[in-house]
Amino acid sequence: MLACKGTSTTASALGIIFRNQAVIRGQAWRCLSTQTDGEIRIAAVLKEKFPQASSLKVVDISGGCGAMYEVHIESSEFHGKRTVQQHHLVNQALKDEIQGMHGLRIFTDIPKQ
């Protein structure tokens, strides 16, 4: 049984599996078994810049080519800051990596206490 991002359906029910991607309704969804080099690199930068982060998830949403990422980060370092300020901090932390991207989705949160 191979579960892929966005679904709990088995791989056999998904259709085509190719290069760690499942094709679902014409869209390629990468399976959760591996991370791309870009995801690992971005996560490492964010872990260094936000050492108090209680949750961090980086996903290459470009199908593996590294053109677009989605970042979910929860850190107490965002406490007292508006969402736009939180996103600015993430953008600043990733300023070198962003230069090679087409897009970046950022989701920030403060840990529940």
PDB file of N, CA and C in Angstrom:
ATOM      1  N   MET A   1       0.843  -1.178   0.000  1.00  0.00           N
ATOM      2  CA  MET A   1       0.000   0.000   0.000  1.00  0.00           C
ATOM      3  C   MET A   1       0.888   1.240   0.000  1.00  0.00           C
ATOM      4  N   LEU A   2       0.673   2.140  -0.917  1.00  0.00           N
ATOM      5  CA  LEU A   2       1.483   3.344  -1.038  1.00  0.00           C
ATOM      6  C   LEU A   2       0.570   4.550  -0.993  1.00  0.00           C
ATOM      7  N   ALA A   3       0.634   5.310   0.086  1.00  0.00           N
ATOM      8  CA  ALA A   3      -0.219   6.502   0.211  1.00  0.00           C
ATOM      9  C   ALA A   3       0.502   7.711  -0.358  1.00  0.00           C
ATOM     10  N   CYS A   4      -0.214   8.545  -1.025  1.00  0.00           N
ATOM     11  CA  CYS A   4       0.368   9.733  -1.634  1.00  0.00           C
ATOM     12  C   CYS A   4      -0.253  10.990  -1.063  1.00  0.00           C
ATOM     13  N   LYS A   5       0.444  12.095  -1.213  1.00  0.00           N
ATOM     14  CA  LYS A   5       0.006  13.383  -0.693  1.00  0.00           C
ATOM     15  C   LYS A   5      -1.397  13.697  -1.174  1.00  0.00           C
ATOM     16  N   GLY A   6      -2.240  14.085  -0.227  1.00  0.00           N
ATOM     17  CA  GLY A   6      -3.567  14.541  -0.592  1.00  0.00           C
ATOM     18  C   GLY A   6      -4.617  13.449  -0.677  1.00  0.00           C
ATOM     19  N   THR A   7      -4.224  12.197  -0.421  1.00  0.00           N
ATOM     20  CA  THR A   7      -5.200  11.128  -0.524  1.00  0.00           C
ATOM     21  C   THR A   7      -4.799   9.961   0.362  1.00  0.00           C
ATOM     22  N   SER A   8      -5.755   9.178   0.774  1.00  0.00           N
ATOM     23  CA  SER A   8      -5.466   7.960   1.533  1.00  0.00           C
ATOM     24  C   SER A   8      -5.746   6.731   0.687  1.00  0.00           C
ATOM     25  N   THR A   9      -5.950   6.934  -0.590  1.00  0.00           N
ATOM     26  CA  THR A   9      -6.246   5.857  -1.524  1.00  0.00           C
ATOM     27  C   THR A   9      -4.973   5.068  -1.819  1.00  0.00           C
ATOM     28  N   THR A  10      -5.110   3.793  -2.062  1.00  0.00           N
ATOM     29  CA  THR A  10      -3.941   2.987  -2.401  1.00  0.00           C
ATOM     30  C   THR A  10      -3.446   3.343  -3.787  1.00  0.00           C
ATOM     31  N   ALA A  11      -2.173   3.049  -4.013  1.00  0.00           N
ATOM     32  CA  ALA A  11      -1.559   3.392  -5.290  1.00  0.00           C
ATOM     33  C   ALA A  11      -2.239   2.677  -6.455  1.00  0.00           C
ATOM     34  N   SER A  12      -2.675   1.461  -6.252  1.00  0.00           N
ATOM     35  CA  SER A  12      -3.305   0.734  -7.352  1.00  0.00           C
ATOM     36  C   SER A  12      -4.583   1.422  -7.826  1.00  0.00           C
ATOM     37  N   ALA A  13      -5.255   2.120  -6.927  1.00  0.00           N
ATOM     38  CA  ALA A  13      -6.482   2.813  -7.300  1.00  0.00           C
ATOM     39  C   ALA A  13      -6.205   4.176  -7.906  1.00  0.00           C
ATOM     40  N   LEU A  14      -4.979   4.638  -7.831  1.00  0.00           N
ATOM     41  CA  LEU A  14      -4.653   5.979  -8.303  1.00  0.00           C
ATOM     42  C   LEU A  14      -4.414   6.045  -9.807  1.00  0.00           C
ATOM     43  N   GLY A  15      -3.975   4.972 -10.376  1.00  0.00           N
ATOM     44  CA  GLY A  15      -3.656   5.017 -11.791  1.00  0.00           C
ATOM     45  C   GLY A  15      -2.175   4.779 -11.989  1.00  0.00           C
ATOM     46  N   ILE A  16      -1.500   5.723 -12.579  1.00  0.00           N
ATOM     47  CA  ILE A  16      -0.106   5.558 -12.971  1.00  0.00           C
ATOM     48  C   ILE A  16       0.827   6.010 -11.844  1.00  0.00           C
ATOM     49  N   ILE A  17       1.842   5.211 -11.568  1.00  0.00           N
ATOM     50  CA  ILE A  17       2.907   5.610 -10.635  1.00  0.00           C
ATOM     51  C   ILE A  17       4.182   5.705 -11.467  1.00  0.00           C
ATOM     52  N   PHE A  18       4.827   6.848 -11.462  1.00  0.00           N
ATOM     53  CA  PHE A  18       6.028   7.058 -12.251  1.00  0.00           C
ATOM     54  C   PHE A  18       6.954   8.014 -11.531  1.00  0.00           C
ATOM     55  N   ARG A  19       8.190   7.581 -11.297  1.00  0.00           N
ATOM     56  CA  ARG A  19       9.202   8.419 -10.656  1.00  0.00           C
ATOM     57  C   ARG A  19       8.685   9.045  -9.360  1.00  0.00           C
ATOM     58  N   ASN A  20       8.114   8.209  -8.514  1.00  0.00           N
ATOM     59  CA  ASN A  20       7.618   8.628  -7.203  1.00  0.00           C
ATOM     60  C   ASN A  20       6.474   9.627  -7.295  1.00  0.00           C
ATOM     61  N   GLN A  21       5.715   9.596  -8.384  1.00  0.00           N
ATOM     62  CA  GLN A  21       4.556  10.471  -8.538  1.00  0.00           C
ATOM     63  C   GLN A  21       3.352   9.641  -8.937  1.00  0.00           C
ATOM     64  N   ALA A  22       2.220  10.033  -8.446  1.00  0.00           N
ATOM     65  CA  ALA A  22       0.968   9.394  -8.840  1.00  0.00           C
ATOM     66  C   ALA A  22       0.196  10.389  -9.688  1.00  0.00           C
ATOM     67  N   VAL A  23      -0.328   9.932 -10.816  1.00  0.00           N
ATOM     68  CA  VAL A  23      -1.115  10.808 -11.674  1.00  0.00           C
ATOM     69  C   VAL A  23      -2.582  10.627 -11.313  1.00  0.00           C
ATOM     70  N   ILE A  24      -3.188  11.682 -10.808  1.00  0.00           N
ATOM     71  CA  ILE A  24      -4.572  11.647 -10.368  1.00  0.00           C
ATOM     72  C   ILE A  24      -5.342  12.718 -11.129  1.00  0.00           C
ATOM     73  N   ARG A  25      -6.315  12.287 -11.917  1.00  0.00           N
ATOM     74  CA  ARG A  25      -7.121  13.222 -12.697  1.00  0.00           C
ATOM     75  C   ARG A  25      -6.253  14.216 -13.474  1.00  0.00           C
ATOM     76  N   GLY A  26      -5.184  13.721 -14.072  1.00  0.00           N
ATOM     77  CA  GLY A  26      -4.336  14.571 -14.895  1.00  0.00           C
ATOM     78  C   GLY A  26      -3.299  15.372 -14.124  1.00  0.00           C
ATOM     79  N   GLN A  27      -3.316  15.325 -12.789  1.00  0.00           N
ATOM     80  CA  GLN A  27      -2.336  16.052 -11.986  1.00  0.00           C
ATOM     81  C   GLN A  27      -1.358  15.074 -11.376  1.00  0.00           C
ATOM     82  N   ALA A  28      -0.078  15.455 -11.328  1.00  0.00           N
ATOM     83  CA  ALA A  28       0.935  14.617 -10.693  1.00  0.00           C
ATOM     84  C   ALA A  28       1.011  14.966  -9.213  1.00  0.00           C
ATOM     85  N   TRP A  29       0.886  13.972  -8.380  1.00  0.00           N
ATOM     86  CA  TRP A  29       1.007  14.144  -6.932  1.00  0.00           C
ATOM     87  C   TRP A  29       2.196  13.323  -6.490  1.00  0.00           C
ATOM     88  N   ARG A  30       3.133  13.937  -5.812  1.00  0.00           N
ATOM     89  CA  ARG A  30       4.326  13.243  -5.370  1.00  0.00           C
ATOM     90  C   ARG A  30       4.017  12.417  -4.137  1.00  0.00           C
ATOM     91  N   CYS A  31       4.507  11.199  -4.108  1.00  0.00           N
ATOM     92  CA  CYS A  31       4.298  10.336  -2.958  1.00  0.00           C
ATOM     93  C   CYS A  31       5.158  10.790  -1.793  1.00  0.00           C
ATOM     94  N   LEU A  32       4.719  10.450  -0.580  1.00  0.00           N
ATOM     95  CA  LEU A  32       5.359  10.949   0.628  1.00  0.00           C
ATOM     96  C   LEU A  32       6.652  10.234   1.002  1.00  0.00           C
ATOM     97  N   SER A  33       7.102   9.299   0.228  1.00  0.00           N
ATOM     98  CA  SER A  33       8.230   8.481   0.627  1.00  0.00           C
ATOM     99  C   SER A  33       9.568   9.218   0.633  1.00  0.00           C
ATOM    100  N   THR A  34       9.722  10.278  -0.137  1.00  0.00           N
ATOM    101  CA  THR A  34      11.007  10.980  -0.192  1.00  0.00           C
ATOM    102  C   THR A  34      10.796  12.484  -0.221  1.00  0.00           C
ATOM    103  N   GLN A  35      11.871  13.195   0.131  1.00  0.00           N
ATOM    104  CA  GLN A  35      11.877  14.649   0.019  1.00  0.00           C
ATOM    105  C   GLN A  35      12.836  15.030  -1.094  1.00  0.00           C
ATOM    106  N   THR A  36      12.545  16.133  -1.767  1.00  0.00           N
ATOM    107  CA  THR A  36      13.454  16.617  -2.795  1.00  0.00           C
ATOM    108  C   THR A  36      14.620  17.339  -2.133  1.00  0.00           C
ATOM    109  N   ASP A  37      15.686  17.546  -2.885  1.00  0.00           N
ATOM    110  CA  ASP A  37      16.835  18.290  -2.361  1.00  0.00           C
ATOM    111  C   ASP A  37      16.425  19.703  -1.958  1.00  0.00           C
ATOM    112  N   GLY A  38      15.547  20.310  -2.746  1.00  0.00           N
ATOM    113  CA  GLY A  38      15.074  21.660  -2.445  1.00  0.00           C
ATOM    114  C   GLY A  38      14.305  21.718  -1.142  1.00  0.00           C
ATOM    115  N   GLU A  39      13.450  20.733  -0.899  1.00  0.00           N
ATOM    116  CA  GLU A  39      12.693  20.679   0.358  1.00  0.00           C
ATOM    117  C   GLU A  39      13.634  20.556   1.548  1.00  0.00           C
ATOM    118  N   ILE A  40      14.633  19.712   1.414  1.00  0.00           N
ATOM    119  CA  ILE A  40      15.609  19.511   2.494  1.00  0.00           C
ATOM    120  C   ILE A  40      16.396  20.786   2.744  1.00  0.00           C
ATOM    121  N   ARG A  41      16.840  21.438   1.673  1.00  0.00           N
ATOM    122  CA  ARG A  41      17.628  22.676   1.796  1.00  0.00           C
ATOM    123  C   ARG A  41      16.811  23.793   2.452  1.00  0.00           C
ATOM    124  N   ILE A  42      15.587  23.986   2.009  1.00  0.00           N
ATOM    125  CA  ILE A  42      14.726  25.037   2.560  1.00  0.00           C
ATOM    126  C   ILE A  42      14.389  24.755   4.018  1.00  0.00           C
ATOM    127  N   ALA A  43      14.095  23.498   4.344  1.00  0.00           N
ATOM    128  CA  ALA A  43      13.807  23.127   5.733  1.00  0.00           C
ATOM    129  C   ALA A  43      15.020  23.401   6.624  1.00  0.00           C
ATOM    130  N   ALA A  44      16.211  23.110   6.140  1.00  0.00           N
ATOM    131  CA  ALA A  44      17.427  23.348   6.934  1.00  0.00           C
ATOM    132  C   ALA A  44      17.618  24.838   7.213  1.00  0.00           C
ATOM    133  N   VAL A  45      17.381  25.675   6.210  1.00  0.00           N
ATOM    134  CA  VAL A  45      17.506  27.125   6.390  1.00  0.00           C
ATOM    135  C   VAL A  45      16.494  27.612   7.421  1.00  0.00           C
ATOM    136  N   LEU A  46      15.253  27.142   7.298  1.00  0.00           N
ATOM    137  CA  LEU A  46      14.206  27.583   8.224  1.00  0.00           C
ATOM    138  C   LEU A  46      14.454  27.080   9.649  1.00  0.00           C
ATOM    139  N   LYS A  47      14.985  25.869   9.796  1.00  0.00           N
ATOM    140  CA  LYS A  47      15.318  25.353  11.129  1.00  0.00           C
ATOM    141  C   LYS A  47      16.410  26.198  11.782  1.00  0.00           C
ATOM    142  N   GLU A  48      17.345  26.643  10.969  1.00  0.00           N
ATOM    143  CA  GLU A  48      18.433  27.493  11.484  1.00  0.00           C
ATOM    144  C   GLU A  48      17.913  28.879  11.868  1.00  0.00           C
ATOM    145  N   LYS A  49      17.065  29.464  11.041  1.00  0.00           N
ATOM    146  CA  LYS A  49      16.550  30.821  11.275  1.00  0.00           C
ATOM    147  C   LYS A  49      15.462  30.869  12.333  1.00  0.00           C
ATOM    148  N   PHE A  50      14.730  29.760  12.496  1.00  0.00           N
ATOM    149  CA  PHE A  50      13.636  29.689  13.474  1.00  0.00           C
ATOM    150  C   PHE A  50      13.864  28.489  14.398  1.00  0.00           C
ATOM    151  N   PRO A  51      14.857  28.577  15.278  1.00  0.00           N
ATOM    152  CA  PRO A  51      15.186  27.431  16.138  1.00  0.00           C
ATOM    153  C   PRO A  51      14.065  27.050  17.112  1.00  0.00           C
ATOM    154  N   GLN A  52      13.132  27.958  17.363  1.00  0.00           N
ATOM    155  CA  GLN A  52      12.024  27.671  18.270  1.00  0.00           C
ATOM    156  C   GLN A  52      10.809  27.103  17.543  1.00  0.00           C
ATOM    157  N   ALA A  53      10.935  26.816  16.273  1.00  0.00           N
ATOM    158  CA  ALA A  53       9.803  26.285  15.503  1.00  0.00           C
ATOM    159  C   ALA A  53       9.366  24.937  16.065  1.00  0.00           C
ATOM    160  N   SER A  54       8.086  24.829  16.375  1.00  0.00           N
ATOM    161  CA  SER A  54       7.545  23.579  16.911  1.00  0.00           C
ATOM    162  C   SER A  54       7.022  22.670  15.806  1.00  0.00           C
ATOM    163  N   SER A  55       6.836  23.230  14.623  1.00  0.00           N
ATOM    164  CA  SER A  55       6.351  22.461  13.486  1.00  0.00           C
ATOM    165  C   SER A  55       6.866  23.104  12.199  1.00  0.00           C
ATOM    166  N   LEU A  56       7.344  22.281  11.283  1.00  0.00           N
ATOM    167  CA  LEU A  56       7.858  22.788  10.013  1.00  0.00           C
ATOM    168  C   LEU A  56       7.615  21.752   8.931  1.00  0.00           C
ATOM    169  N   LYS A  57       7.027  22.202   7.830  1.00  0.00           N
ATOM    170  CA  LYS A  57       6.775  21.319   6.692  1.00  0.00           C
ATOM    171  C   LYS A  57       7.060  22.110   5.417  1.00  0.00           C
ATOM    172  N   VAL A  58       7.887  21.547   4.545  1.00  0.00           N
ATOM    173  CA  VAL A  58       8.208  22.164   3.264  1.00  0.00           C
ATOM    174  C   VAL A  58       7.835  21.166   2.175  1.00  0.00           C
ATOM    175  N   VAL A  59       7.042  21.617   1.195  1.00  0.00           N
ATOM    176  CA  VAL A  59       6.587  20.733   0.117  1.00  0.00           C
ATOM    177  C   VAL A  59       6.852  21.407  -1.224  1.00  0.00           C
ATOM    178  N   ASP A  60       7.499  20.674  -2.115  1.00  0.00           N
ATOM    179  CA  ASP A  60       7.701  21.133  -3.489  1.00  0.00           C
ATOM    180  C   ASP A  60       6.393  20.892  -4.226  1.00  0.00           C
ATOM    181  N   ILE A  61       5.661  21.947  -4.512  1.00  0.00           N
ATOM    182  CA  ILE A  61       4.357  21.808  -5.173  1.00  0.00           C
ATOM    183  C   ILE A  61       4.456  22.002  -6.683  1.00  0.00           C
ATOM    184  N   SER A  62       5.696  22.005  -7.199  1.00  0.00           N
ATOM    185  CA  SER A  62       5.889  22.155  -8.636  1.00  0.00           C
ATOM    186  C   SER A  62       6.031  20.807  -9.333  1.00  0.00           C
ATOM    187  N   GLY A  63       5.835  19.728  -8.592  1.00  0.00           N
ATOM    188  CA  GLY A  63       5.986  18.406  -9.193  1.00  0.00           C
ATOM    189  C   GLY A  63       7.403  17.885  -9.115  1.00  0.00           C
ATOM    190  N   GLY A  64       8.253  18.553  -8.340  1.00  0.00           N
ATOM    191  CA  GLY A  64       9.625  18.086  -8.147  1.00  0.00           C
ATOM    192  C   GLY A  64      10.686  18.902  -8.846  1.00  0.00           C
ATOM    193  N   CYS A  65      10.310  19.906  -9.623  1.00  0.00           N
ATOM    194  CA  CYS A  65      11.324  20.680 -10.351  1.00  0.00           C
ATOM    195  C   CYS A  65      11.893  21.831  -9.529  1.00  0.00           C
ATOM    196  N   GLY A  66      11.303  22.130  -8.378  1.00  0.00           N
ATOM    197  CA  GLY A  66      11.854  23.163  -7.507  1.00  0.00           C
ATOM    198  C   GLY A  66      11.436  24.583  -7.840  1.00  0.00           C
ATOM    199  N   ALA A  67      10.404  24.742  -8.650  1.00  0.00           N
ATOM    200  CA  ALA A  67       9.985  26.082  -9.051  1.00  0.00           C
ATOM    201  C   ALA A  67       9.026  26.724  -8.057  1.00  0.00           C
ATOM    202  N   MET A  68       8.317  25.901  -7.267  1.00  0.00           N
ATOM    203  CA  MET A  68       7.344  26.458  -6.330  1.00  0.00           C
ATOM    204  C   MET A  68       7.260  25.574  -5.091  1.00  0.00           C
ATOM    205  N   TYR A  69       7.230  26.230  -3.938  1.00  0.00           N
ATOM    206  CA  TYR A  69       7.186  25.514  -2.665  1.00  0.00           C
ATOM    207  C   TYR A  69       6.056  26.037  -1.795  1.00  0.00           C
ATOM    208  N   GLU A  70       5.657  25.179  -0.867  1.00  0.00           N
ATOM    209  CA  GLU A  70       4.687  25.546   0.142  1.00  0.00           C
ATOM    210  C   GLU A  70       5.360  25.295   1.495  1.00  0.00           C
ATOM    211  N   VAL A  71       5.334  26.311   2.359  1.00  0.00           N
ATOM    212  CA  VAL A  71       5.970  26.228   3.665  1.00  0.00           C
ATOM    213  C   VAL A  71       4.909  26.401   4.743  1.00  0.00           C
ATOM    214  N   HIS A  72       4.875  25.469   5.688  1.00  0.00           N
ATOM    215  CA  HIS A  72       4.016  25.557   6.868  1.00  0.00           C
ATOM    216  C   HIS A  72       4.958  25.598   8.061  1.00  0.00           C
ATOM    217  N   ILE A  73       4.929  26.690   8.817  1.00  0.00           N
ATOM    218  CA  ILE A  73       5.818  26.818   9.965  1.00  0.00           C
ATOM    219  C   ILE A  73       5.057  27.380  11.158  1.00  0.00           C
ATOM    220  N   GLU A  74       5.259  26.740  12.288  1.00  0.00           N
ATOM    221  CA  GLU A  74       4.638  27.166  13.539  1.00  0.00           C
ATOM    222  C   GLU A  74       5.780  27.477  14.511  1.00  0.00           C
ATOM    223  N   SER A  75       5.830  28.714  14.996  1.00  0.00           N
ATOM    224  CA  SER A  75       6.928  29.113  15.874  1.00  0.00           C
ATOM    225  C   SER A  75       6.476  30.170  16.866  1.00  0.00           C
ATOM    226  N   SER A  76       6.987  30.073  18.074  1.00  0.00           N
ATOM    227  CA  SER A  76       6.689  31.082  19.093  1.00  0.00           C
ATOM    228  C   SER A  76       7.357  32.413  18.741  1.00  0.00           C
ATOM    229  N   GLU A  77       8.293  32.390  17.821  1.00  0.00           N
ATOM    230  CA  GLU A  77       8.956  33.619  17.370  1.00  0.00           C
ATOM    231  C   GLU A  77       8.000  34.546  16.618  1.00  0.00           C
ATOM    232  N   PHE A  78       6.843  34.027  16.228  1.00  0.00           N
ATOM    233  CA  PHE A  78       5.836  34.837  15.542  1.00  0.00           C
ATOM    234  C   PHE A  78       4.868  35.525  16.516  1.00  0.00           C
ATOM    235  N   HIS A  79       4.976  35.193  17.795  1.00  0.00           N
ATOM    236  CA  HIS A  79       4.064  35.751  18.794  1.00  0.00           C
ATOM    237  C   HIS A  79       4.112  37.287  18.787  1.00  0.00           C
ATOM    238  N   GLY A  80       2.935  37.907  18.742  1.00  0.00           N
ATOM    239  CA  GLY A  80       2.836  39.367  18.758  1.00  0.00           C
ATOM    240  C   GLY A  80       3.021  40.025  17.406  1.00  0.00           C
ATOM    241  N   LYS A  81       3.232  39.219  16.361  1.00  0.00           N
ATOM    242  CA  LYS A  81       3.425  39.767  15.013  1.00  0.00           C
ATOM    243  C   LYS A  81       2.196  39.458  14.153  1.00  0.00           C
ATOM    244  N   ARG A  82       1.842  40.420  13.314  1.00  0.00           N
ATOM    245  CA  ARG A  82       0.751  40.201  12.367  1.00  0.00           C
ATOM    246  C   ARG A  82       1.196  39.198  11.308  1.00  0.00           C
ATOM    247  N   THR A  83       0.243  38.617  10.610  1.00  0.00           N
ATOM    248  CA  THR A  83       0.545  37.607   9.592  1.00  0.00           C
ATOM    249  C   THR A  83       1.525  38.134   8.551  1.00  0.00           C
ATOM    250  N   VAL A  84       1.335  39.345   8.096  1.00  0.00           N
ATOM    251  CA  VAL A  84       2.229  39.911   7.074  1.00  0.00           C
ATOM    252  C   VAL A  84       3.662  40.032   7.619  1.00  0.00           C
ATOM    253  N   GLN A  85       3.812  40.332   8.899  1.00  0.00           N
ATOM    254  CA  GLN A  85       5.137  40.411   9.510  1.00  0.00           C
ATOM    255  C   GLN A  85       5.760  39.011   9.627  1.00  0.00           C
ATOM    256  N   GLN A  86       4.927  38.031   9.957  1.00  0.00           N
ATOM    257  CA  GLN A  86       5.409  36.650  10.036  1.00  0.00           C
ATOM    258  C   GLN A  86       5.917  36.177   8.670  1.00  0.00           C
ATOM    259  N   HIS A  87       5.148  36.474   7.637  1.00  0.00           N
ATOM    260  CA  HIS A  87       5.529  36.075   6.282  1.00  0.00           C
ATOM    261  C   HIS A  87       6.786  36.805   5.833  1.00  0.00           C
ATOM    262  N   HIS A  88       6.921  38.052   6.239  1.00  0.00           N
ATOM    263  CA  HIS A  88       8.131  38.823   5.911  1.00  0.00           C
ATOM    264  C   HIS A  88       9.365  38.165   6.526  1.00  0.00           C
ATOM    265  N   LEU A  89       9.245  37.683   7.754  1.00  0.00           N
ATOM    266  CA  LEU A  89      10.367  37.002   8.406  1.00  0.00           C
ATOM    267  C   LEU A  89      10.768  35.740   7.641  1.00  0.00           C
ATOM    268  N   VAL A  90       9.782  34.983   7.177  1.00  0.00           N
ATOM    269  CA  VAL A  90      10.067  33.773   6.404  1.00  0.00           C
ATOM    270  C   VAL A  90      10.710  34.150   5.067  1.00  0.00           C
ATOM    271  N   ASN A  91      10.178  35.167   4.397  1.00  0.00           N
ATOM    272  CA  ASN A  91      10.769  35.635   3.136  1.00  0.00           C
ATOM    273  C   ASN A  91      12.215  36.067   3.324  1.00  0.00           C
ATOM    274  N   GLN A  92      12.493  36.784   4.403  1.00  0.00           N
ATOM    275  CA  GLN A  92      13.868  37.233   4.695  1.00  0.00           C
ATOM    276  C   GLN A  92      14.784  36.039   4.924  1.00  0.00           C
ATOM    277  N   ALA A  93      14.294  35.048   5.646  1.00  0.00           N
ATOM    278  CA  ALA A  93      15.095  33.860   5.920  1.00  0.00           C
ATOM    279  C   ALA A  93      15.437  33.095   4.637  1.00  0.00           C
ATOM    280  N   LEU A  94      14.527  33.138   3.668  1.00  0.00           N
ATOM    281  CA  LEU A  94      14.698  32.393   2.418  1.00  0.00           C
ATOM    282  C   LEU A  94      15.100  33.264   1.238  1.00  0.00           C
ATOM    283  N   LYS A  95      15.617  34.459   1.504  1.00  0.00           N
ATOM    284  CA  LYS A  95      15.887  35.407   0.411  1.00  0.00           C
ATOM    285  C   LYS A  95      16.798  34.838  -0.676  1.00  0.00           C
ATOM    286  N   ASP A  96      17.796  34.051  -0.326  1.00  0.00           N
ATOM    287  CA  ASP A  96      18.682  33.475  -1.343  1.00  0.00           C
ATOM    288  C   ASP A  96      17.981  32.375  -2.142  1.00  0.00           C
ATOM    289  N   GLU A  97      17.190  31.550  -1.461  1.00  0.00           N
ATOM    290  CA  GLU A  97      16.491  30.455  -2.125  1.00  0.00           C
ATOM    291  C   GLU A  97      15.368  30.960  -3.021  1.00  0.00           C
ATOM    292  N   ILE A  98      14.720  32.029  -2.625  1.00  0.00           N
ATOM    293  CA  ILE A  98      13.582  32.578  -3.378  1.00  0.00           C
ATOM    294  C   ILE A  98      14.002  33.046  -4.771  1.00  0.00           C
ATOM    295  N   GLN A  99      15.233  33.453  -4.931  1.00  0.00           N
ATOM    296  CA  GLN A  99      15.701  33.956  -6.228  1.00  0.00           C
ATOM    297  C   GLN A  99      15.542  32.937  -7.349  1.00  0.00           C
ATOM    298  N   GLY A 100      15.598  31.642  -7.018  1.00  0.00           N
ATOM    299  CA  GLY A 100      15.469  30.610  -8.038  1.00  0.00           C
ATOM    300  C   GLY A 100      14.072  30.027  -8.158  1.00  0.00           C
ATOM    301  N   MET A 101      13.115  30.602  -7.450  1.00  0.00           N
ATOM    302  CA  MET A 101      11.746  30.072  -7.444  1.00  0.00           C
ATOM    303  C   MET A 101      10.807  30.923  -8.295  1.00  0.00           C
ATOM    304  N   HIS A 102       9.709  30.298  -8.703  1.00  0.00           N
ATOM    305  CA  HIS A 102       8.636  31.030  -9.370  1.00  0.00           C
ATOM    306  C   HIS A 102       7.566  31.445  -8.372  1.00  0.00           C
ATOM    307  N   GLY A 103       7.474  30.704  -7.260  1.00  0.00           N
ATOM    308  CA  GLY A 103       6.460  31.030  -6.270  1.00  0.00           C
ATOM    309  C   GLY A 103       6.719  30.357  -4.943  1.00  0.00           C
ATOM    310  N   LEU A 104       6.134  30.940  -3.901  1.00  0.00           N
ATOM    311  CA  LEU A 104       6.267  30.424  -2.554  1.00  0.00           C
ATOM    312  C   LEU A 104       4.974  30.701  -1.800  1.00  0.00           C
ATOM    313  N   ARG A 105       4.357  29.651  -1.290  1.00  0.00           N
ATOM    314  CA  ARG A 105       3.171  29.795  -0.444  1.00  0.00           C
ATOM    315  C   ARG A 105       3.637  29.651   0.999  1.00  0.00           C
ATOM    316  N   ILE A 106       3.246  30.596   1.835  1.00  0.00           N
ATOM    317  CA  ILE A 106       3.680  30.584   3.231  1.00  0.00           C
ATOM    318  C   ILE A 106       2.465  30.521   4.128  1.00  0.00           C
ATOM    319  N   PHE A 107       2.506  29.584   5.077  1.00  0.00           N
ATOM    320  CA  PHE A 107       1.483  29.458   6.095  1.00  0.00           C
ATOM    321  C   PHE A 107       2.196  29.485   7.445  1.00  0.00           C
ATOM    322  N   THR A 108       1.895  30.471   8.268  1.00  0.00           N
ATOM    323  CA  THR A 108       2.534  30.595   9.571  1.00  0.00           C
ATOM    324  C   THR A 108       1.490  30.485  10.672  1.00  0.00           C
ATOM    325  N   ASP A 109       1.965  30.102  11.847  1.00  0.00           N
ATOM    326  CA  ASP A 109       1.078  30.000  13.002  1.00  0.00           C
ATOM    327  C   ASP A 109       1.913  30.096  14.266  1.00  0.00           C
ATOM    328  N   ILE A 110       1.221  30.381  15.356  1.00  0.00           N
ATOM    329  CA  ILE A 110       1.830  30.445  16.681  1.00  0.00           C
ATOM    330  C   ILE A 110       1.369  29.201  17.429  1.00  0.00           C
ATOM    331  N   PRO A 111       2.275  28.510  18.133  1.00  0.00           N
ATOM    332  CA  PRO A 111       1.870  27.297  18.858  1.00  0.00           C
ATOM    333  C   PRO A 111       0.762  27.574  19.860  1.00  0.00           C
ATOM    334  N   LYS A 112      -0.174  26.642  19.950  1.00  0.00           N
ATOM    335  CA  LYS A 112      -1.248  26.757  20.936  1.00  0.00           C
ATOM    336  C   LYS A 112      -0.673  26.438  22.313  1.00  0.00           C
ATOM    337  N   GLN A 113      -1.020  27.247  23.302  1.00  0.00           N
ATOM    338  CA  GLN A 113      -0.430  27.036  24.632  1.00  0.00           C
ATOM    339  C   GLN A 113      -1.401  26.529  25.618  1.00  0.00           C
TER     340      GLN A 113
END
